[in-house]
Amino acid sequence: RYAFYTEMHHARKITRLAQEGGAARLHADLGAPCPRTVVQLGGAEPEWLANAYVALAEAGYAEVNLNLGCPSDSVQAGCFGAVLMKTPERVHDIIRAVDAKRLSVPFTVKCRVGVDELDSDAYLQQFLATITQATSLDHIVIHARKAHLKGLSPKENRTIPPLDYARVYMVKRAFPHLRITLNGGLHTTEEVRAQLLQADGVMVGRKFRDSPMFIQELDRGMLAERLHSV
């Protein structure tokens, strides 16, 4: 039931590696795919992203995720990451390009609840309505903090913007047909359990990085809940 996400890799890099040595070269650089390995992609060019998706799918990775949440200066300079939330039409073009080459491997999106001044329920609804229109996109991971593209470092962007879980819940109500995974600020089994009452799934990042054994604690907590409900 767990999926494991890689760090973000640029689409041009993935395509180059695949051209150099196929699946073996990708496995050497990214690690061999496990049954639930999700590769995070970065980029802004639809054709490059579509080609990278095909290369990863053919190399055996379980899922490919487009990162629309990274606010770093270098990523912004390449016009990808969180800055793409300001141009939903471009994101839509990317997803349509992937759909044109679609294999059985899912292509998903990870975004923020807002970016800079585009920080409202209405904008997030408009953004998601645009990128999902006439596409196969049906799973979105939402980091429950807005992205500040100026004034905060990537590290600060993970902690300083306040968590807005209510906006993620709003998305699930507005788009009940989409699978919504909530990310941000989850540190205990109790917090994970509470969010699973509102969202279809949760993503835990820094807690696993800082406390790798948390996965065992989470397993025990969720198993105890299932046994109690029998």
JSON list of N, CA and C in Angstrom, two decimals, residues 130-202:
[
{"chain": "A", "resi": 130, "resn": "THR", "atom": "N", "xyz": [-8.67, 22.98, -15.31]},
{"chain": "A", "resi": 130, "resn": "THR", "atom": "CA", "xyz": [-7.98, 23.15, -16.59]},
{"chain": "A", "resi": 130, "resn": "THR", "atom": "C", "xyz": [-7.07, 21.97, -16.90]},
{"chain": "A", "resi": 131, "resn": "ILE", "atom": "N", "xyz": [-6.27, 21.54, -15.93]},
{"chain": "A", "resi": 131, "resn": "ILE", "atom": "CA", "xyz": [-5.28, 20.51, -16.25]},
{"chain": "A", "resi": 131, "resn": "ILE", "atom": "C", "xyz": [-5.90, 19.12, -16.39]},
{"chain": "A", "resi": 132, "resn": "THR", "atom": "N", "xyz": [-7.10, 18.93, -15.84]},
{"chain": "A", "resi": 132, "resn": "THR", "atom": "CA", "xyz": [-7.74, 17.61, -15.96]},
{"chain": "A", "resi": 132, "resn": "THR", "atom": "C", "xyz": [-8.72, 17.53, -17.12]},
{"chain": "A", "resi": 133, "resn": "GLN", "atom": "N", "xyz": [-9.01, 18.65, -17.76]},
{"chain": "A", "resi": 133, "resn": "GLN", "atom": "CA", "xyz": [-10.01, 18.66, -18.83]},
{"chain": "A", "resi": 133, "resn": "GLN", "atom": "C", "xyz": [-9.57, 17.79, -20.00]},
{"chain": "A", "resi": 134, "resn": "ALA", "atom": "N", "xyz": [-10.38, 16.80, -20.34]},
{"chain": "A", "resi": 134, "resn": "ALA", "atom": "CA", "xyz": [-10.12, 15.91, -21.48]},
{"chain": "A", "resi": 134, "resn": "ALA", "atom": "C", "xyz": [-8.75, 15.25, -21.41]},
{"chain": "A", "resi": 135, "resn": "THR", "atom": "N", "xyz": [-8.34, 14.88, -20.20]},
{"chain": "A", "resi": 135, "resn": "THR", "atom": "CA", "xyz": [-7.09, 14.14, -20.02]},
{"chain": "A", "resi": 135, "resn": "THR", "atom": "C", "xyz": [-7.38, 12.91, -19.16]},
{"chain": "A", "resi": 136, "resn": "SER", "atom": "N", "xyz": [-6.38, 12.05, -19.07]},
{"chain": "A", "resi": 136, "resn": "SER", "atom": "CA", "xyz": [-6.53, 10.84, -18.24]},
{"chain": "A", "resi": 136, "resn": "SER", "atom": "C", "xyz": [-6.10, 11.08, -16.80]},
{"chain": "A", "resi": 137, "resn": "LEU", "atom": "N", "xyz": [-5.68, 12.29, -16.47]},
{"chain": "A", "resi": 137, "resn": "LEU", "atom": "CA", "xyz": [-5.19, 12.59, -15.12]},
{"chain": "A", "resi": 137, "resn": "LEU", "atom": "C", "xyz": [-6.28, 12.35, -14.09]},
{"chain": "A", "resi": 138, "resn": "ASP", "atom": "N", "xyz": [-6.01, 11.45, -13.14]},
{"chain": "A", "resi": 138, "resn": "ASP", "atom": "CA", "xyz": [-7.03, 11.16, -12.12]},
{"chain": "A", "resi": 138, "resn": "ASP", "atom": "C", "xyz": [-6.46, 11.06, -10.71]},
{"chain": "A", "resi": 139, "resn": "HIS", "atom": "N", "xyz": [-5.17, 11.37, -10.53]},
{"chain": "A", "resi": 139, "resn": "HIS", "atom": "CA", "xyz": [-4.56, 11.33, -9.20]},
{"chain": "A", "resi": 139, "resn": "HIS", "atom": "C", "xyz": [-3.67, 12.55, -9.03]},
{"chain": "A", "resi": 140, "resn": "ILE", "atom": "N", "xyz": [-3.94, 13.33, -7.99]},
{"chain": "A", "resi": 140, "resn": "ILE", "atom": "CA", "xyz": [-3.19, 14.55, -7.72]},
{"chain": "A", "resi": 140, "resn": "ILE", "atom": "C", "xyz": [-2.73, 14.54, -6.27]},
{"chain": "A", "resi": 141, "resn": "VAL", "atom": "N", "xyz": [-1.44, 14.76, -6.07]},
{"chain": "A", "resi": 141, "resn": "VAL", "atom": "CA", "xyz": [-0.87, 14.91, -4.74]},
{"chain": "A", "resi": 141, "resn": "VAL", "atom": "C", "xyz": [-0.79, 16.41, -4.46]},
{"chain": "A", "resi": 142, "resn": "ILE", "atom": "N", "xyz": [-1.32, 16.85, -3.31]},
{"chain": "A", "resi": 142, "resn": "ILE", "atom": "CA", "xyz": [-1.35, 18.28, -3.01]},
{"chain": "A", "resi": 142, "resn": "ILE", "atom": "C", "xyz": [-0.59, 18.55, -1.72]},
{"chain": "A", "resi": 143, "resn": "HIS", "atom": "N", "xyz": [0.48, 19.33, -1.83]},
{"chain": "A", "resi": 143, "resn": "HIS", "atom": "CA", "xyz": [1.18, 19.82, -0.64]},
{"chain": "A", "resi": 143, "resn": "HIS", "atom": "C", "xyz": [0.34, 20.96, -0.08]},
{"chain": "A", "resi": 144, "resn": "ALA", "atom": "N", "xyz": [-0.04, 20.84, 1.18]},
{"chain": "A", "resi": 144, "resn": "ALA", "atom": "CA", "xyz": [-1.02, 21.75, 1.77]},
{"chain": "A", "resi": 144, "resn": "ALA", "atom": "C", "xyz": [-0.42, 23.08, 2.22]},
{"chain": "A", "resi": 145, "resn": "ARG", "atom": "N", "xyz": [0.60, 23.54, 1.51]},
{"chain": "A", "resi": 145, "resn": "ARG", "atom": "CA", "xyz": [1.17, 24.88, 1.72]},
{"chain": "A", "resi": 145, "resn": "ARG", "atom": "C", "xyz": [1.29, 25.57, 0.37]},
{"chain": "A", "resi": 146, "resn": "LYS", "atom": "N", "xyz": [1.11, 26.89, 0.36]},
{"chain": "A", "resi": 146, "resn": "LYS", "atom": "CA", "xyz": [1.37, 27.62, -0.88]},
{"chain": "A", "resi": 146, "resn": "LYS", "atom": "C", "xyz": [2.87, 27.73, -1.10]},
{"chain": "A", "resi": 147, "resn": "ALA", "atom": "N", "xyz": [3.27, 27.98, -2.32]},
{"chain": "A", "resi": 147, "resn": "ALA", "atom": "CA", "xyz": [4.68, 28.18, -2.66]},
{"chain": "A", "resi": 147, "resn": "ALA", "atom": "C", "xyz": [4.96, 29.67, -2.78]},
{"chain": "A", "resi": 148, "resn": "HIS", "atom": "N", "xyz": [5.99, 30.12, -2.09]},
{"chain": "A", "resi": 148, "resn": "HIS", "atom": "CA", "xyz": [6.48, 31.49, -2.23]},
{"chain": "A", "resi": 148, "resn": "HIS", "atom": "C", "xyz": [7.70, 31.45, -3.15]},
{"chain": "A", "resi": 149, "resn": "LEU", "atom": "N", "xyz": [7.59, 32.02, -4.33]},
{"chain": "A", "resi": 149, "resn": "LEU", "atom": "CA", "xyz": [8.68, 31.94, -5.29]},
{"chain": "A", "resi": 149, "resn": "LEU", "atom": "C", "xyz": [9.76, 32.98, -5.03]},
{"chain": "A", "resi": 150, "resn": "LYS", "atom": "N", "xyz": [9.48, 33.96, -4.19]},
{"chain": "A", "resi": 150, "resn": "LYS", "atom": "CA", "xyz": [10.47, 34.96, -3.80]},
{"chain": "A", "resi": 150, "resn": "LYS", "atom": "C", "xyz": [10.44, 35.12, -2.29]},
{"chain": "A", "resi": 151, "resn": "GLY", "atom": "N", "xyz": [11.63, 35.25, -1.71]},
{"chain": "A", "resi": 151, "resn": "GLY", "atom": "CA", "xyz": [11.71, 35.56, -0.29]},
{"chain": "A", "resi": 151, "resn": "GLY", "atom": "C", "xyz": [11.87, 34.38, 0.64]},
{"chain": "A", "resi": 152, "resn": "LEU", "atom": "N", "xyz": [11.58, 33.17, 0.18]},
{"chain": "A", "resi": 152, "resn": "LEU", "atom": "CA", "xyz": [11.75, 31.98, 1.00]},
{"chain": "A", "resi": 152, "resn": "LEU", "atom": "C", "xyz": [12.58, 30.96, 0.25]},
{"chain": "A", "resi": 153, "resn": "SER", "atom": "N", "xyz": [13.47, 30.29, 0.97]},
{"chain": "A", "resi": 153, "resn": "SER", "atom": "CA", "xyz": [14.26, 29.21, 0.37]},
{"chain": "A", "resi": 153, "resn": "SER", "atom": "C", "xyz": [13.39, 27.97, 0.22]},
{"chain": "A", "resi": 154, "resn": "PRO", "atom": "N", "xyz": [13.84, 26.98, -0.57]},
{"chain": "A", "resi": 154, "resn": "PRO", "atom": "CA", "xyz": [13.08, 25.73, -0.65]},
{"chain": "A", "resi": 154, "resn": "PRO", "atom": "C", "xyz": [12.83, 25.11, 0.72]},
{"chain": "A", "resi": 155, "resn": "LYS", "atom": "N", "xyz": [13.85, 25.14, 1.60]},
{"chain": "A", "resi": 155, "resn": "LYS", "atom": "CA", "xyz": [13.67, 24.60, 2.95]},
{"chain": "A", "resi": 155, "resn": "LYS", "atom": "C", "xyz": [12.60, 25.37, 3.70]},
{"chain": "A", "resi": 156, "resn": "GLU", "atom": "N", "xyz": [12.64, 26.70, 3.63]},
{"chain": "A", "resi": 156, "resn": "GLU", "atom": "CA", "xyz": [11.64, 27.51, 4.32]},
{"chain": "A", "resi": 156, "resn": "GLU", "atom": "C", "xyz": [10.25, 27.30, 3.74]},
{"chain": "A", "resi": 157, "resn": "ASN", "atom": "N", "xyz": [10.18, 27.05, 2.43]},
{"chain": "A", "resi": 157, "resn": "ASN", "atom": "CA", "xyz": [8.89, 26.80, 1.79]},
{"chain": "A", "resi": 157, "resn": "ASN", "atom": "C", "xyz": [8.24, 25.52, 2.28]},
{"chain": "A", "resi": 158, "resn": "ARG", "atom": "N", "xyz": [9.02, 24.65, 2.91]},
{"chain": "A", "resi": 158, "resn": "ARG", "atom": "CA", "xyz": [8.46, 23.40, 3.44]},
{"chain": "A", "resi": 158, "resn": "ARG", "atom": "C", "xyz": [7.95, 23.55, 4.87]},
{"chain": "A", "resi": 159, "resn": "THR", "atom": "N", "xyz": [8.24, 24.72, 5.50]},
{"chain": "A", "resi": 159, "resn": "THR", "atom": "CA", "xyz": [7.85, 24.86, 6.91]},
{"chain": "A", "resi": 159, "resn": "THR", "atom": "C", "xyz": [7.15, 26.18, 7.24]},
{"chain": "A", "resi": 160, "resn": "ILE", "atom": "N", "xyz": [7.52, 27.28, 6.59]},
{"chain": "A", "resi": 160, "resn": "ILE", "atom": "CA", "xyz": [6.99, 28.59, 6.99]},
{"chain": "A", "resi": 160, "resn": "ILE", "atom": "C", "xyz": [5.57, 28.84, 6.49]},
{"chain": "A", "resi": 161, "resn": "PRO", "atom": "N", "xyz": [5.23, 28.60, 5.23]},
{"chain": "A", "resi": 161, "resn": "PRO", "atom": "CA", "xyz": [3.83, 28.83, 4.82]},
{"chain": "A", "resi": 161, "resn": "PRO", "atom": "C", "xyz": [2.91, 27.96, 5.66]},
{"chain": "A", "resi": 162, "resn": "PRO", "atom": "N", "xyz": [1.82, 28.53, 6.18]},
{"chain": "A", "resi": 162, "resn": "PRO", "atom": "CA", "xyz": [0.94, 27.73, 7.04]},
{"chain": "A", "resi": 162, "resn": "PRO", "atom": "C", "xyz": [0.26, 26.61, 6.27]},
{"chain": "A", "resi": 163, "resn": "LEU", "atom": "N", "xyz": [0.04, 25.52, 6.97]},
{"chain": "A", "resi": 163, "resn": "LEU", "atom": "CA", "xyz": [-0.69, 24.40, 6.39]},
{"chain": "A", "resi": 163, "resn": "LEU", "atom": "C", "xyz": [-2.15, 24.78, 6.18]},
{"chain": "A", "resi": 164, "resn": "ASP", "atom": "N", "xyz": [-2.69, 24.40, 5.04]},
{"chain": "A", "resi": 164, "resn": "ASP", "atom": "CA", "xyz": [-4.10, 24.68, 4.72]},
{"chain": "A", "resi": 164, "resn": "ASP", "atom": "C", "xyz": [-4.76, 23.38, 4.30]},
{"chain": "A", "resi": 165, "resn": "TYR", "atom": "N", "xyz": [-4.98, 22.52, 5.27]},
{"chain": "A", "resi": 165, "resn": "TYR", "atom": "CA", "xyz": [-5.63, 21.24, 4.98]},
{"chain": "A", "resi": 165, "resn": "TYR", "atom": "C", "xyz": [-7.04, 21.45, 4.45]},
{"chain": "A", "resi": 166, "resn": "ALA", "atom": "N", "xyz": [-7.71, 22.51, 4.93]},
{"chain": "A", "resi": 166, "resn": "ALA", "atom": "CA", "xyz": [-9.10, 22.74, 4.51]},
{"chain": "A", "resi": 166, "resn": "ALA", "atom": "C", "xyz": [-9.20, 22.91, 3.00]},
{"chain": "A", "resi": 167, "resn": "ARG", "atom": "N", "xyz": [-8.17, 23.50, 2.39]},
{"chain": "A", "resi": 167, "resn": "ARG", "atom": "CA", "xyz": [-8.23, 23.69, 0.94]},
{"chain": "A", "resi": 167, "resn": "ARG", "atom": "C", "xyz": [-8.09, 22.35, 0.22]},
{"chain": "A", "resi": 168, "resn": "VAL", "atom": "N", "xyz": [-7.31, 21.45, 0.77]},
{"chain": "A", "resi": 168, "resn": "VAL", "atom": "CA", "xyz": [-7.21, 20.11, 0.18]},
{"chain": "A", "resi": 168, "resn": "VAL", "atom": "C", "xyz": [-8.55, 19.39, 0.30]},
{"chain": "A", "resi": 169, "resn": "TYR", "atom": "N", "xyz": [-9.20, 19.52, 1.46]},
{"chain": "A", "resi": 169, "resn": "TYR", "atom": "CA", "xyz": [-10.52, 18.90, 1.63]},
{"chain": "A", "resi": 169, "resn": "TYR", "atom": "C", "xyz": [-11.51, 19.48, 0.62]},
{"chain": "A", "resi": 170, "resn": "MET", "atom": "N", "xyz": [-11.42, 20.79, 0.39]},
{"chain": "A", "resi": 170, "resn": "MET", "atom": "CA", "xyz": [-12.29, 21.44, -0.59]},
{"chain": "A", "resi": 170, "resn": "MET", "atom": "C", "xyz": [-12.11, 20.82, -1.97]},
{"chain": "A", "resi": 171, "resn": "VAL", "atom": "N", "xyz": [-10.85, 20.56, -2.34]},
{"chain": "A", "resi": 171, "resn": "VAL", "atom": "CA", "xyz": [-10.58, 19.96, -3.64]},
{"chain": "A", "resi": 171, "resn": "VAL", "atom": "C", "xyz": [-11.25, 18.61, -3.76]},
{"chain": "A", "resi": 172, "resn": "LYS", "atom": "N", "xyz": [-11.17, 17.81, -2.71]},
{"chain": "A", "resi": 172, "resn": "LYS", "atom": "CA", "xyz": [-11.79, 16.49, -2.75]},
{"chain": "A", "resi": 172, "resn": "LYS", "atom": "C", "xyz": [-13.30, 16.60, -2.91]},
{"chain": "A", "resi": 173, "resn": "ARG", "atom": "N", "xyz": [-13.91, 17.59, -2.26]},
{"chain": "A", "resi": 173, "resn": "ARG", "atom": "CA", "xyz": [-15.37, 17.78, -2.41]},
{"chain": "A", "resi": 173, "resn": "ARG", "atom": "C", "xyz": [-15.71, 18.27, -3.81]},
{"chain": "A", "resi": 174, "resn": "ALA", "atom": "N", "xyz": [-14.87, 19.15, -4.35]},
{"chain": "A", "resi": 174, "resn": "ALA", "atom": "CA", "xyz": [-15.16, 19.73, -5.67]},
{"chain": "A", "resi": 174, "resn": "ALA", "atom": "C", "xyz": [-14.88, 18.75, -6.81]},
{"chain": "A", "resi": 175, "resn": "PHE", "atom": "N", "xyz": [-13.94, 17.83, -6.58]},
{"chain": "A", "resi": 175, "resn": "PHE", "atom": "CA", "xyz": [-13.55, 16.86, -7.62]},
{"chain": "A", "resi": 175, "resn": "PHE", "atom": "C", "xyz": [-13.61, 15.45, -7.04]},
{"chain": "A", "resi": 176, "resn": "PRO", "atom": "N", "xyz": [-14.80, 14.97, -6.71]},
{"chain": "A", "resi": 176, "resn": "PRO", "atom": "CA", "xyz": [-14.91, 13.66, -6.05]},
{"chain": "A", "resi": 176, "resn": "PRO", "atom": "C", "xyz": [-14.41, 12.50, -6.90]},
{"chain": "A", "resi": 177, "resn": "HIS", "atom": "N", "xyz": [-14.33, 12.70, -8.23]},
{"chain": "A", "resi": 177, "resn": "HIS", "atom": "CA", "xyz": [-13.86, 11.63, -9.11]},
{"chain": "A", "resi": 177, "resn": "HIS", "atom": "C", "xyz": [-12.35, 11.51, -9.13]},
{"chain": "A", "resi": 178, "resn": "LEU", "atom": "N", "xyz": [-11.64, 12.51, -8.58]},
{"chain": "A", "resi": 178, "resn": "LEU", "atom": "CA", "xyz": [-10.18, 12.47, -8.55]},
{"chain": "A", "resi": 178, "resn": "LEU", "atom": "C", "xyz": [-9.68, 11.80, -7.27]},
{"chain": "A", "resi": 179, "resn": "ARG", "atom": "N", "xyz": [-8.57, 11.11, -7.39]},
{"chain": "A", "resi": 179, "resn": "ARG", "atom": "CA", "xyz": [-7.89, 10.58, -6.20]},
{"chain": "A", "resi": 179, "resn": "ARG", "atom": "C", "xyz": [-6.97, 11.68, -5.67]},
{"chain": "A", "resi": 180, "resn": "ILE", "atom": "N", "xyz": [-7.20, 12.10, -4.44]},
{"chain": "A", "resi": 180, "resn": "ILE", "atom": "CA", "xyz": [-6.46, 13.20, -3.85]},
{"chain": "A", "resi": 180, "resn": "ILE", "atom": "C", "xyz": [-5.60, 12.68, -2.70]},
{"chain": "A", "resi": 181, "resn": "THR", "atom": "N", "xyz": [-4.30, 12.92, -2.81]},
{"chain": "A", "resi": 181, "resn": "THR", "atom": "CA", "xyz": [-3.35, 12.55, -1.75]},
{"chain": "A", "resi": 181, "resn": "THR", "atom": "C", "xyz": [-2.85, 13.83, -1.09]},
{"chain": "A", "resi": 182, "resn": "LEU", "atom": "N", "xyz": [-2.93, 13.88, 0.24]},
{"chain": "A", "resi": 182, "resn": "LEU", "atom": "CA", "xyz": [-2.54, 15.06, 1.01]},
{"chain": "A", "resi": 182, "resn": "LEU", "atom": "C", "xyz": [-1.11, 14.93, 1.49]},
{"chain": "A", "resi": 183, "resn": "ASN", "atom": "N", "xyz": [-0.34, 16.00, 1.37]},
{"chain": "A", "resi": 183, "resn": "ASN", "atom": "CA", "xyz": [1.06, 16.05, 1.78]},
{"chain": "A", "resi": 183, "resn": "ASN", "atom": "C", "xyz": [1.29, 17.28, 2.65]},
{"chain": "A", "resi": 184, "resn": "GLY", "atom": "N", "xyz": [2.14, 17.12, 3.66]},
{"chain": "A", "resi": 184, "resn": "GLY", "atom": "CA", "xyz": [2.54, 18.27, 4.45]},
{"chain": "A", "resi": 184, "resn": "GLY", "atom": "C", "xyz": [2.24, 18.17, 5.93]},
{"chain": "A", "resi": 185, "resn": "GLY", "atom": "N", "xyz": [3.28, 18.24, 6.76]},
{"chain": "A", "resi": 185, "resn": "GLY", "atom": "CA", "xyz": [3.11, 18.38, 8.19]},
{"chain": "A", "resi": 185, "resn": "GLY", "atom": "C", "xyz": [2.64, 17.16, 8.94]},
{"chain": "A", "resi": 186, "resn": "LEU", "atom": "N", "xyz": [2.82, 15.98, 8.39]},
{"chain": "A", "resi": 186, "resn": "LEU", "atom": "CA", "xyz": [2.36, 14.76, 9.05]},
{"chain": "A", "resi": 186, "resn": "LEU", "atom": "C", "xyz": [3.52, 14.10, 9.79]},
{"chain": "A", "resi": 187, "resn": "HIS", "atom": "N", "xyz": [3.35, 13.93, 11.10]},
{"chain": "A", "resi": 187, "resn": "HIS", "atom": "CA", "xyz": [4.45, 13.43, 11.93]},
{"chain": "A", "resi": 187, "resn": "HIS", "atom": "C", "xyz": [4.08, 12.24, 12.81]},
{"chain": "A", "resi": 188, "resn": "THR", "atom": "N", "xyz": [2.79, 11.93, 12.94]},
{"chain": "A", "resi": 188, "resn": "THR", "atom": "CA", "xyz": [2.37, 10.85, 13.82]},
{"chain": "A", "resi": 188, "resn": "THR", "atom": "C", "xyz": [1.34, 9.96, 13.13]},
{"chain": "A", "resi": 189, "resn": "THR", "atom": "N", "xyz": [1.18, 8.76, 13.66]},
{"chain": "A", "resi": 189, "resn": "THR", "atom": "CA", "xyz": [0.16, 7.85, 13.14]},
{"chain": "A", "resi": 189, "resn": "THR", "atom": "C", "xyz": [-1.22, 8.47, 13.29]},
{"chain": "A", "resi": 190, "resn": "GLU", "atom": "N", "xyz": [-1.45, 9.18, 14.39]},
{"chain": "A", "resi": 190, "resn": "GLU", "atom": "CA", "xyz": [-2.75, 9.80, 14.62]},
{"chain": "A", "resi": 190, "resn": "GLU", "atom": "C", "xyz": [-3.05, 10.85, 13.56]},
{"chain": "A", "resi": 191, "resn": "GLU", "atom": "N", "xyz": [-2.04, 11.65, 13.19]},
{"chain": "A", "resi": 191, "resn": "GLU", "atom": "CA", "xyz": [-2.24, 12.66, 12.16]},
{"chain": "A", "resi": 191, "resn": "GLU", "atom": "C", "xyz": [-2.52, 12.02, 10.80]},
{"chain": "A", "resi": 192, "resn": "VAL", "atom": "N", "xyz": [-1.81, 10.96, 10.49]},
{"chain": "A", "resi": 192, "resn": "VAL", "atom": "CA", "xyz": [-2.06, 10.24, 9.24]},
{"chain": "A", "resi": 192, "resn": "VAL", "atom": "C", "xyz": [-3.47, 9.70, 9.22]},
{"chain": "A", "resi": 193, "resn": "ARG", "atom": "N", "xyz": [-3.88, 9.07, 10.30]},
{"chain": "A", "resi": 193, "resn": "ARG", "atom": "CA", "xyz": [-5.22, 8.49, 10.38]},
{"chain": "A", "resi": 193, "resn": "ARG", "atom": "C", "xyz": [-6.29, 9.57, 10.20]},
{"chain": "A", "resi": 194, "resn": "ALA", "atom": "N", "xyz": [-6.10, 10.72, 10.83]},
{"chain": "A", "resi": 194, "resn": "ALA", "atom": "CA", "xyz": [-7.09, 11.80, 10.72]},
{"chain": "A", "resi": 194, "resn": "ALA", "atom": "C", "xyz": [-7.21, 12.30, 9.29]},
{"chain": "A", "resi": 195, "resn": "GLN", "atom": "N", "xyz": [-6.09, 12.42, 8.58]},
{"chain": "A", "resi": 195, "resn": "GLN", "atom": "CA", "xyz": [-6.16, 12.93, 7.21]},
{"chain": "A", "resi": 195, "resn": "GLN", "atom": "C", "xyz": [-6.76, 11.91, 6.25]},
{"chain": "A", "resi": 196, "resn": "LEU", "atom": "N", "xyz": [-6.62, 10.64, 6.56]},
{"chain": "A", "resi": 196, "resn": "LEU", "atom": "CA", "xyz": [-7.22, 9.62, 5.70]},
{"chain": "A", "resi": 196, "resn": "LEU", "atom": "C", "xyz": [-8.74, 9.60, 5.80]},
{"chain": "A", "resi": 197, "resn": "LEU", "atom": "N", "xyz": [-9.30, 10.31, 6.76]},
{"chain": "A", "resi": 197, "resn": "LEU", "atom": "CA", "xyz": [-10.76, 10.47, 6.82]},
{"chain": "A", "resi": 197, "resn": "LEU", "atom": "C", "xyz": [-11.24, 11.49, 5.79]},
{"chain": "A", "resi": 198, "resn": "GLN", "atom": "N", "xyz": [-10.32, 12.34, 5.31]},
{"chain": "A", "resi": 198, "resn": "GLN", "atom": "CA", "xyz": [-10.68, 13.42, 4.39]},
{"chain": "A", "resi": 198, "resn": "GLN", "atom": "C", "xyz": [-10.12, 13.22, 2.99]},
{"chain": "A", "resi": 199, "resn": "ALA", "atom": "N", "xyz": [-8.95, 12.61, 2.89]},
{"chain": "A", "resi": 199, "resn": "ALA", "atom": "CA", "xyz": [-8.28, 12.44, 1.60]},
{"chain": "A", "resi": 199, "resn": "ALA", "atom": "C", "xyz": [-8.18, 10.95, 1.27]},
{"chain": "A", "resi": 200, "resn": "ASP", "atom": "N", "xyz": [-7.87, 10.67, 0.02]},
{"chain": "A", "resi": 200, "resn": "ASP", "atom": "CA", "xyz": [-7.76, 9.28, -0.43]},
{"chain": "A", "resi": 200, "resn": "ASP", "atom": "C", "xyz": [-6.44, 8.65, -0.02]},
{"chain": "A", "resi": 201, "resn": "GLY", "atom": "N", "xyz": [-5.44, 9.48, 0.23]},
{"chain": "A", "resi": 201, "resn": "GLY", "atom": "CA", "xyz": [-4.13, 8.99, 0.62]},
{"chain": "A", "resi": 201, "resn": "GLY", "atom": "C", "xyz": [-3.33, 10.11, 1.24]},
{"chain": "A", "resi": 202, "resn": "VAL", "atom": "N", "xyz": [-2.18, 9.78, 1.81]},
{"chain": "A", "resi": 202, "resn": "VAL", "atom": "CA", "xyz": [-1.29, 10.79, 2.37]},
{"chain": "A", "resi": 202, "resn": "VAL", "atom": "C", "xyz": [0.12, 10.53, 1.86]}
]
